[in-house]
Amino acid sequence: MLKTGLLLMFVFLQPYVWADEPILPVTMIPNLDAEQIELGKALFHETKLSVDNTVSCASCHSLETGGVDGLRRSLGVEGREGDINTPTVLNSALSFRQFWNGRAASLEEQINGPLTNPKEMGNTWQQAIATLKQDPAYVAAFGEIFDDGITAVNIRQSLAEFERSLTLSNARFDAYLKGDENAINPQEKQGYQLFKSYGCVACHQGVAVGGNMYQQFGIMNDYFADRGTAITQADLGRYTVTGDVDDQHVFKVPSLRQVAQTAPYFHDGSAETLAEAIQVMGYYQLGRTLPAADVALIESFLRSLAGSYTETSP
């Protein structure tokens, strides 16, 4: 009880803004395993995980470009186009589920998807393991960390540990939340106030500024009718997982942490620019047509949310 009281006193004595805000600053995930991170990093860039040795995780999730590839839909083995826009891997550990439809409960479970998807890596676990076992460097690396060497469980664990290390805590907006009033400029502060007053924070809040709930795409207006193209399997969202008709067009709310770097936007990659994405959200989720000046201010705020990735991040 004494320790709790002292902690609360410490928190309230700090010049932090975030105690009264819907967005919280990113904090580092504790107790990560450095050896697993290093092995996971090698695996993340390893094309041998794909059936034809051409595609790695980094092919679609470039760490130098916001954790995405900038394509509407990524290209897998033999140039096959995927079905849905690739979300960023940066800060992915902050989300409560993985994939747009939330079908994976963890980063470890998520890894099964791309490795076995015929439009992505097109591989099997049996073949991926056999390929890695032919590489003495991987045999040695796994042997040093895991008693049972190269297994699907250990590959998933190492990759997930590396992905957890991609949680970035150096955003300017976080510095502002922690009390540095000069970390963001007046336009960004105005944009944040608009982000709250319009109601964007109803879905985009918390540490990840999203990533912690599901929501229907097109609450106030029918996005899919207006889009004018046929409904795809990817458009069905949570319905493909639950089979519940009420889950049609329901998706995991994406994190906005790196949103300035991850165009094009939405599950279908239909919005080419961040300004366009803000307008779409205003109309279809809030029922509002946002003035261009407000869009520009909100965009400036969103740009302050991003952390920067380097080899020594976060």
Coordinates of C-alpha atoms in Angstrom, one line a residue:
M1 CA 0.0 0.0 0.0
L2 CA 2.8 2.4 0.9
K3 CA 4.6 1.7 -2.4
T4 CA 1.3 2.3 -4.4
G5 CA 0.8 5.6 -2.6
L6 CA 4.3 6.8 -3.2
L7 CA 4.0 5.8 -6.9
L8 CA 0.7 7.8 -7.3
M9 CA 2.3 10.8 -5.5
F10 CA 5.3 10.6 -7.9
V11 CA 3.0 10.5 -10.9
F12 CA 0.9 13.5 -9.8
L13 CA 3.9 15.5 -9.0
Q14 CA 5.2 15.2 -12.6
P15 CA 4.5 18.0 -15.1
Y16 CA 2.8 15.5 -17.4
V17 CA -0.2 16.4 -19.6
W18 CA -1.3 12.8 -20.3
A19 CA -3.0 12.2 -17.0
D20 CA -6.1 14.0 -18.4
E21 CA -5.7 13.1 -22.0
P22 CA -7.2 10.3 -24.1
I23 CA -3.8 9.5 -25.7
L24 CA -1.0 8.1 -23.6
P25 CA 2.8 8.2 -24.3
V26 CA 4.5 5.0 -25.5
T27 CA 6.6 3.2 -22.9
M28 CA 9.1 0.5 -23.6
I29 CA 8.1 -3.1 -23.4
P30 CA 10.2 -4.4 -20.5
N31 CA 12.3 -7.5 -20.2
L32 CA 12.8 -8.3 -23.9
D33 CA 15.4 -11.0 -24.7
A34 CA 18.3 -9.4 -26.6
E35 CA 19.5 -12.7 -28.1
Q36 CA 16.0 -13.5 -29.5
I37 CA 15.7 -9.9 -30.8
E38 CA 19.0 -10.3 -32.7
L39 CA 17.9 -13.7 -34.1
G40 CA 14.4 -12.3 -34.9
K41 CA 16.0 -9.4 -36.8
A42 CA 17.9 -11.8 -39.0
L43 CA 14.8 -13.9 -39.6
F44 CA 12.8 -10.7 -40.4
H45 CA 15.1 -10.0 -43.3
E46 CA 15.5 -13.6 -44.3
T47 CA 14.1 -14.6 -47.7
K48 CA 14.7 -18.3 -47.0
L49 CA 11.4 -18.2 -45.1
S50 CA 9.5 -17.9 -48.4
V51 CA 9.0 -20.9 -50.7
D52 CA 11.2 -19.6 -53.5
N53 CA 13.7 -17.6 -51.4
T54 CA 12.6 -14.3 -52.7
V55 CA 10.4 -12.6 -50.1
S56 CA 11.1 -11.7 -46.5
C57 CA 9.0 -10.0 -43.8
A58 CA 11.0 -6.8 -44.6
S59 CA 9.9 -7.0 -48.3
C60 CA 6.4 -5.8 -47.2
H61 CA 7.4 -4.2 -43.9
S62 CA 10.4 -2.0 -44.7
L63 CA 11.6 -0.5 -41.5
E64 CA 13.1 2.5 -43.3
T65 CA 9.7 3.5 -44.8
G66 CA 7.4 3.3 -41.8
G67 CA 7.1 -0.4 -41.6
V68 CA 5.2 -0.7 -44.9
D69 CA 6.1 -0.9 -48.6
G70 CA 3.9 2.0 -49.9
L71 CA 1.8 -0.2 -52.1
R72 CA -1.9 -0.5 -52.2
R73 CA -1.5 -4.3 -51.9
S74 CA 1.9 -5.9 -51.3
L75 CA 3.5 -8.4 -53.8
G76 CA 4.5 -11.8 -52.6
V77 CA 6.2 -14.8 -54.2
E78 CA 6.1 -14.8 -58.0
G79 CA 4.8 -11.2 -57.9
R80 CA 1.4 -12.3 -56.6
E81 CA -0.7 -9.4 -55.3
G82 CA -2.2 -9.7 -51.9
D83 CA -5.8 -9.1 -50.9
I84 CA -5.5 -6.3 -48.4
N85 CA -3.3 -3.2 -47.6
T86 CA -0.3 -4.1 -45.5
P87 CA -0.4 -2.5 -42.0
T88 CA 2.8 -1.2 -40.4
V89 CA 4.9 -3.5 -38.2
L90 CA 6.2 -0.6 -36.2
N91 CA 4.4 -0.4 -32.8
S92 CA 2.4 -3.5 -33.7
A93 CA 2.9 -4.9 -30.2
L94 CA 0.7 -2.1 -28.9
S95 CA -2.4 -3.5 -30.7
F96 CA -4.8 -5.8 -28.9
R97 CA -5.1 -8.1 -32.0
Q98 CA -3.3 -8.5 -35.3
F99 CA -4.5 -8.2 -38.9
W100 CA -7.3 -5.9 -40.1
N101 CA -9.9 -8.5 -39.1
G102 CA -8.3 -9.2 -35.8
R103 CA -7.9 -12.9 -36.4
A104 CA -4.6 -13.3 -34.6
A105 CA -4.4 -12.8 -30.8
S106 CA -0.7 -12.3 -30.7
L107 CA 2.4 -11.5 -32.8
E108 CA 3.4 -15.1 -32.6
E109 CA 0.1 -16.2 -34.0
Q110 CA 0.2 -13.5 -36.7
I111 CA 3.4 -14.9 -38.1
N112 CA 1.6 -18.0 -39.3
G113 CA -0.4 -15.9 -41.8
P114 CA 2.2 -14.5 -44.1
L115 CA 4.5 -17.5 -44.0
T116 CA 1.8 -19.9 -45.3
N117 CA -0.3 -17.5 -47.4
P118 CA 0.1 -18.5 -51.1
K119 CA 0.0 -14.8 -52.0
E120 CA 2.7 -13.9 -49.6
M121 CA 5.5 -16.3 -48.7
G122 CA 3.7 -19.3 -49.9
N123 CA 5.6 -21.7 -47.7
T124 CA 4.9 -24.4 -45.1
W125 CA 6.5 -24.6 -41.6
Q126 CA 8.0 -28.0 -42.5
Q127 CA 9.8 -26.6 -45.5
A128 CA 10.8 -23.4 -43.8
I129 CA 12.4 -25.3 -40.9
A130 CA 14.2 -27.7 -43.3
T131 CA 15.6 -24.8 -45.2
L132 CA 16.9 -23.0 -42.1
K133 CA 18.4 -26.3 -40.8
Q134 CA 20.7 -26.3 -43.9
D135 CA 22.3 -23.1 -42.8
P136 CA 25.0 -23.7 -40.2
A137 CA 24.7 -20.1 -38.9
Y138 CA 21.0 -20.6 -38.0
V139 CA 21.6 -24.0 -36.5
A140 CA 24.2 -22.5 -34.2
A141 CA 22.2 -19.4 -33.4
F142 CA 19.0 -21.3 -32.5
G143 CA 21.1 -23.9 -30.6
E144 CA 22.6 -21.2 -28.4
I145 CA 19.2 -19.7 -27.4
F146 CA 16.8 -22.7 -27.5
D147 CA 17.3 -26.2 -26.2
D148 CA 15.3 -27.7 -29.0
G149 CA 16.9 -25.7 -31.8
I150 CA 15.0 -24.7 -35.0
T151 CA 11.3 -25.2 -34.5
A152 CA 8.2 -23.3 -35.7
V153 CA 7.6 -22.2 -32.1
N154 CA 11.1 -20.8 -31.7
I155 CA 11.0 -19.0 -35.1
R156 CA 7.7 -17.4 -34.1
Q157 CA 9.1 -16.4 -30.7
S158 CA 12.2 -14.8 -32.1
L159 CA 10.4 -12.9 -34.8
A160 CA 7.7 -11.7 -32.3
E161 CA 10.4 -10.6 -29.9
F162 CA 12.1 -8.5 -32.6
E163 CA 8.7 -7.0 -33.5
R164 CA 8.1 -6.1 -29.9
S165 CA 11.4 -4.3 -30.0
L166 CA 10.0 -2.1 -32.8
T167 CA 7.9 -0.2 -30.3
L168 CA 9.0 3.5 -30.7
S169 CA 8.9 5.8 -27.7
N170 CA 10.6 8.9 -29.3
A171 CA 7.6 10.7 -30.9
R172 CA 7.5 14.4 -30.4
F173 CA 3.9 14.2 -29.3
D174 CA 4.9 11.9 -26.4
A175 CA 7.5 14.5 -25.3
Y176 CA 4.6 17.0 -25.3
L177 CA 2.4 14.7 -23.2
K178 CA 5.3 14.4 -20.8
G179 CA 5.5 18.1 -20.2
D180 CA 7.6 19.6 -23.0
E181 CA 5.3 22.3 -24.3
N182 CA 7.7 23.1 -27.1
A183 CA 7.8 19.6 -28.5
I184 CA 5.0 20.3 -30.9
N185 CA 4.1 23.6 -32.6
P186 CA 0.9 25.7 -32.3
Q187 CA -0.6 24.2 -35.5
E188 CA 0.0 20.7 -34.1
K189 CA -1.7 21.7 -30.8
Q190 CA -4.6 23.1 -32.7
G191 CA -4.9 19.9 -34.7
Y192 CA -4.9 17.8 -31.6
Q193 CA -7.7 19.9 -30.1
L194 CA -9.7 19.5 -33.4
F195 CA -8.9 15.7 -33.3
K196 CA -10.6 15.6 -29.9
S197 CA -13.5 18.0 -30.6
Y198 CA -14.6 16.3 -33.8
G199 CA -14.6 13.0 -31.9
C200 CA -11.8 11.1 -33.7
V201 CA -10.6 10.1 -30.2
A202 CA -13.7 7.9 -29.7
C203 CA -11.8 5.3 -31.7
H204 CA -8.3 6.5 -31.9
Q205 CA -7.0 6.8 -28.3
G206 CA -4.8 5.1 -25.8
V207 CA -1.1 4.4 -26.3
A208 CA -1.3 3.3 -29.9
V209 CA -3.9 6.0 -30.8
G210 CA -6.1 3.1 -32.0
G211 CA -5.4 -0.6 -32.2
N212 CA -7.5 -1.4 -29.1
M213 CA -11.1 -1.9 -30.5
Y214 CA -13.1 -2.8 -33.6
Q215 CA -15.3 -0.5 -35.5
Q216 CA -17.5 -0.5 -38.6
F217 CA -16.2 1.3 -41.6
G218 CA -19.0 3.5 -42.7
I219 CA -21.0 4.3 -39.6
M220 CA -22.6 7.6 -40.8
N221 CA -22.5 7.0 -44.6
D222 CA -22.1 3.9 -46.8
Y223 CA -18.5 3.8 -47.8
F224 CA -18.7 0.6 -49.8
A225 CA -21.8 1.7 -51.8
D226 CA -20.1 5.0 -52.6
R227 CA -16.8 3.3 -53.5
G228 CA -18.5 1.8 -56.5
T229 CA -16.5 -1.4 -56.8
A230 CA -17.5 -5.0 -56.0
I231 CA -17.3 -6.1 -52.4
T232 CA -14.3 -8.4 -51.8
Q233 CA -13.5 -11.0 -49.1
A234 CA -11.2 -8.5 -47.5
D235 CA -14.0 -5.9 -47.3
L236 CA -16.0 -8.2 -45.0
G237 CA -13.7 -7.6 -42.1
R238 CA -14.5 -9.4 -38.9
Y239 CA -17.3 -11.3 -40.6
T240 CA -14.7 -13.6 -42.1
V241 CA -13.7 -14.6 -38.6
T242 CA -17.0 -14.7 -36.7
G243 CA -19.6 -15.4 -39.4
D244 CA -21.8 -12.8 -37.6
V245 CA -23.6 -10.6 -40.1
D246 CA -23.3 -7.7 -37.7
D247 CA -19.5 -7.9 -38.2
Q248 CA -19.6 -7.2 -41.9
H249 CA -17.3 -4.2 -42.7
V250 CA -16.0 -4.2 -39.1
F251 CA -12.3 -3.9 -38.7
K252 CA -9.7 -3.4 -36.0
V253 CA -9.2 0.3 -35.6
P254 CA -5.7 0.9 -36.9
S255 CA -3.0 2.7 -34.8
L256 CA -2.2 6.2 -36.0
R257 CA 1.2 6.2 -34.5
Q258 CA 3.1 6.0 -37.8
V259 CA 0.2 7.1 -40.0
A260 CA 2.1 9.9 -41.7
Q261 CA 4.5 7.3 -43.2
T262 CA 2.0 4.6 -44.2
A263 CA 0.1 5.7 -47.3
P264 CA -2.0 4.5 -49.0
Y265 CA -4.7 4.2 -46.4
F266 CA -7.5 1.9 -45.2
H267 CA -7.7 -1.8 -45.7
D268 CA -8.2 -1.4 -49.4
G269 CA -5.5 1.3 -49.9
S270 CA -8.1 3.6 -51.5
A271 CA -6.8 6.9 -50.0
E272 CA -3.6 8.1 -51.5
T273 CA -2.8 10.9 -49.1
L274 CA -3.2 11.5 -45.4
A275 CA -5.4 14.5 -46.1
E276 CA -7.7 12.4 -48.2
A277 CA -7.9 9.8 -45.4
I278 CA -8.9 12.4 -42.9
Q279 CA -11.7 13.7 -45.1
V280 CA -12.9 10.1 -45.7
M281 CA -13.0 9.4 -42.0
G282 CA -14.8 12.7 -41.2
Y283 CA -17.5 11.9 -43.7
Y284 CA -18.0 8.2 -43.3
Q285 CA -17.3 7.8 -39.5
L286 CA -18.4 11.2 -38.2
G287 CA -20.9 12.4 -40.8
R288 CA -19.0 15.6 -41.2
T289 CA -17.4 17.4 -44.2
L290 CA -14.3 18.8 -42.7
P291 CA -13.0 22.2 -43.8
A292 CA -9.6 22.0 -45.6
A293 CA -8.0 24.2 -42.9
D294 CA -9.1 21.8 -40.2
V295 CA -7.9 18.8 -42.2
A296 CA -4.5 20.5 -42.6
L297 CA -4.3 21.1 -38.8
I298 CA -5.3 17.6 -38.0
E299 CA -2.7 16.2 -40.4
S300 CA 0.0 18.3 -38.7
F301 CA -1.0 16.8 -35.4
L302 CA -0.9 13.3 -36.8
R303 CA 2.6 13.8 -38.1
S304 CA 3.8 14.5 -34.5
L305 CA 2.7 11.0 -33.4
A306 CA 5.4 9.1 -35.2
G307 CA 8.5 7.8 -33.6
S308 CA 11.6 7.4 -35.7
Y309 CA 13.2 4.1 -36.3
T310 CA 17.0 3.6 -36.4
E311 CA 19.2 0.6 -35.7
T312 CA 19.4 1.9 -32.1
S313 CA 15.7 2.7 -31.7
P314 CA 13.7 3.2 -29.6

